[in-house]
């Protein structure tokens, strides 16, 4: 019996709707094992701006610091789009959270059940068994965090530059996450870079090769250039098992993977920190891959599965409860595959509401 201490940041539009259902499922799953949830709900994003004048209020950060994990909804939407870009909910809440908690590894499962193959833009004959891969993206280094400047050249023309740099230690720690993920799956990793052009990629490839040779010789390691990887992902996603890459390449490839896997309502993610939490495991932020879906907010029809699956990842990575996480994942799969669907994945079937979906998942736990 354990107590799981985490912060809940529901955010905006559908964020609170899917969060309510995810917490309900989490309570049921944990309650069955005698575990307790100790969580505090905090304002973030537009909700933070409305309540405290800031997308990431100080009291929210403080609560997160006293937690072992963050369960995050999603932030932003038309209500706050008039604000200057550096005050926009996503930029002013999510990016600082990643920085404060040094969330260096973003793990995004690319999972499409065969029963949902129609949701993918790929021809179903290309993915007869659905899709089951994992994308791991380095999240705190590279060009997004390097020196940026806009300047005037001697000839008077305006120019701008962004700097990409990586240290060996940054490459090794993301390689470790990829290796450990692969050890629990097919022991197959593809590292993606642009070593034919970029100096950072030359170092990346050398460091990754040495790291795997020394620490995980049992893993089958391959390398791909990012342009080829983008094509291979669209051609035959299941040729990958676990792939990992630097920040900007991962930003693009993870979105390509998301679209290939169909509805955003089904895709979850984990962003893991550098340090250990109070129970000696990884601190992490867990969130759906999609945004706040303002077009369907308030109608009670959003798909809660991505949020529920994010909470399962939290149990696995920040609380060490792999079996419990798998039980929730199985309940989601059984529910969807038995034909109980929210509108985004209904494809002509009768659609259920957000809450009905949650009840159906709970009943299968
Ligand atoms: P979005 O992901 O919110 O929506 C894209 C489409 O997917 C919409 O048609 C939406 O209805 C659908 N969708 C997304 N999640 C769904 C769910 N759970 N169930 C059913 N359908 C779902 O992307 P957008 O419309 O480009 O962005 C809306 C807002 O969300 C913007 O303000 C954007 O900045 C923000 N956003 C936030 C995050 C985040 O907080 N991490 C991520 C992406 C976008």
Coordinates of C-alpha atoms and ligand atoms in Angstrom, one line a residue, residues 14 18 72-78 81 90 94 263-265 287-296 301-304 306 344, ligand 1:
X14 CA -11.2 20.3 -22.5
X18 CA -10.7 14.9 -19.4
X72 CA -1.0 18.0 -16.8
X73 CA -4.0 18.6 -19.0
X74 CA -3.4 21.1 -21.8
X75 CA -3.3 24.9 -22.0
X76 CA -4.2 27.7 -24.3
X77 CA -7.0 28.7 -26.7
X78 CA -8.7 31.7 -28.4
X81 CA -4.6 34.6 -28.2
X90 CA 1.7 27.3 -23.8
X94 CA 4.8 24.6 -20.4
X263 CA -6.7 10.6 -33.1
X264 CA -4.9 13.0 -30.7
X265 CA -7.5 11.9 -28.1
X287 CA 0.2 15.0 -20.5
X288 CA -1.9 14.2 -23.6
X289 CA -0.3 14.8 -26.9
X290 CA -3.2 17.0 -28.1
X291 CA -4.1 20.5 -27.1
X292 CA -7.2 22.0 -25.5
X293 CA -9.6 21.3 -28.4
X294 CA -11.6 24.5 -28.0
X295 CA -13.9 23.3 -30.9
X296 CA -15.4 20.6 -28.8
X301 CA -17.6 14.7 -25.9
X302 CA -13.8 14.9 -25.6
X303 CA -11.9 11.6 -25.6
X304 CA -10.4 11.1 -22.1
X306 CA -5.0 10.2 -23.7
X344 CA -13.3 11.4 -32.5
Ligands
LIG1 P1 -5.8 20.5 -30.6 O1 -4.9 19.3 -30.3 O2 -6.4 21.1 -29.4 O3 -7.0 20.1 -31.5 C1 -6.8 19.6 -32.8 C2 -8.0 18.7 -33.2 O4 -7.9 17.5 -32.5 C3 -9.3 19.3 -32.9 O5 -10.2 19.0 -33.9 C4 -9.7 18.7 -31.6 O6 -11.1 18.7 -31.4 C5 -9.1 17.3 -31.7 N1 -8.8 16.8 -30.4 C6 -7.7 17.1 -29.6 N2 -7.7 16.4 -28.5 C7 -8.9 15.7 -28.5 C8 -9.5 14.8 -27.5 N3 -9.0 14.6 -26.4 N4 -10.7 14.3 -27.9 C9 -11.3 14.5 -29.1 N5 -10.7 15.3 -30.0 C10 -9.5 15.9 -29.7 O7 -4.9 21.6 -31.4 P2 -5.2 23.1 -31.8 O8 -6.7 23.2 -32.1 O9 -4.2 23.4 -32.8 O10 -4.9 23.9 -30.5 C11 -5.9 24.4 -29.6 C12 -5.2 25.0 -28.4 O11 -4.4 24.1 -27.7 C13 -4.2 26.1 -28.8 O12 -4.3 27.2 -28.0 C14 -2.8 25.5 -28.7 O13 -1.8 26.4 -28.4 C15 -3.1 24.6 -27.5 N6 -2.2 23.4 -27.4 C16 -1.7 23.1 -26.2 C17 -0.9 22.0 -26.0 C18 -0.4 21.7 -24.6 O14 -0.9 22.3 -23.7 N7 0.5 20.8 -24.5 C19 -0.5 21.3 -27.1 C20 -1.0 21.6 -28.4 C21 -1.9 22.7 -28.5

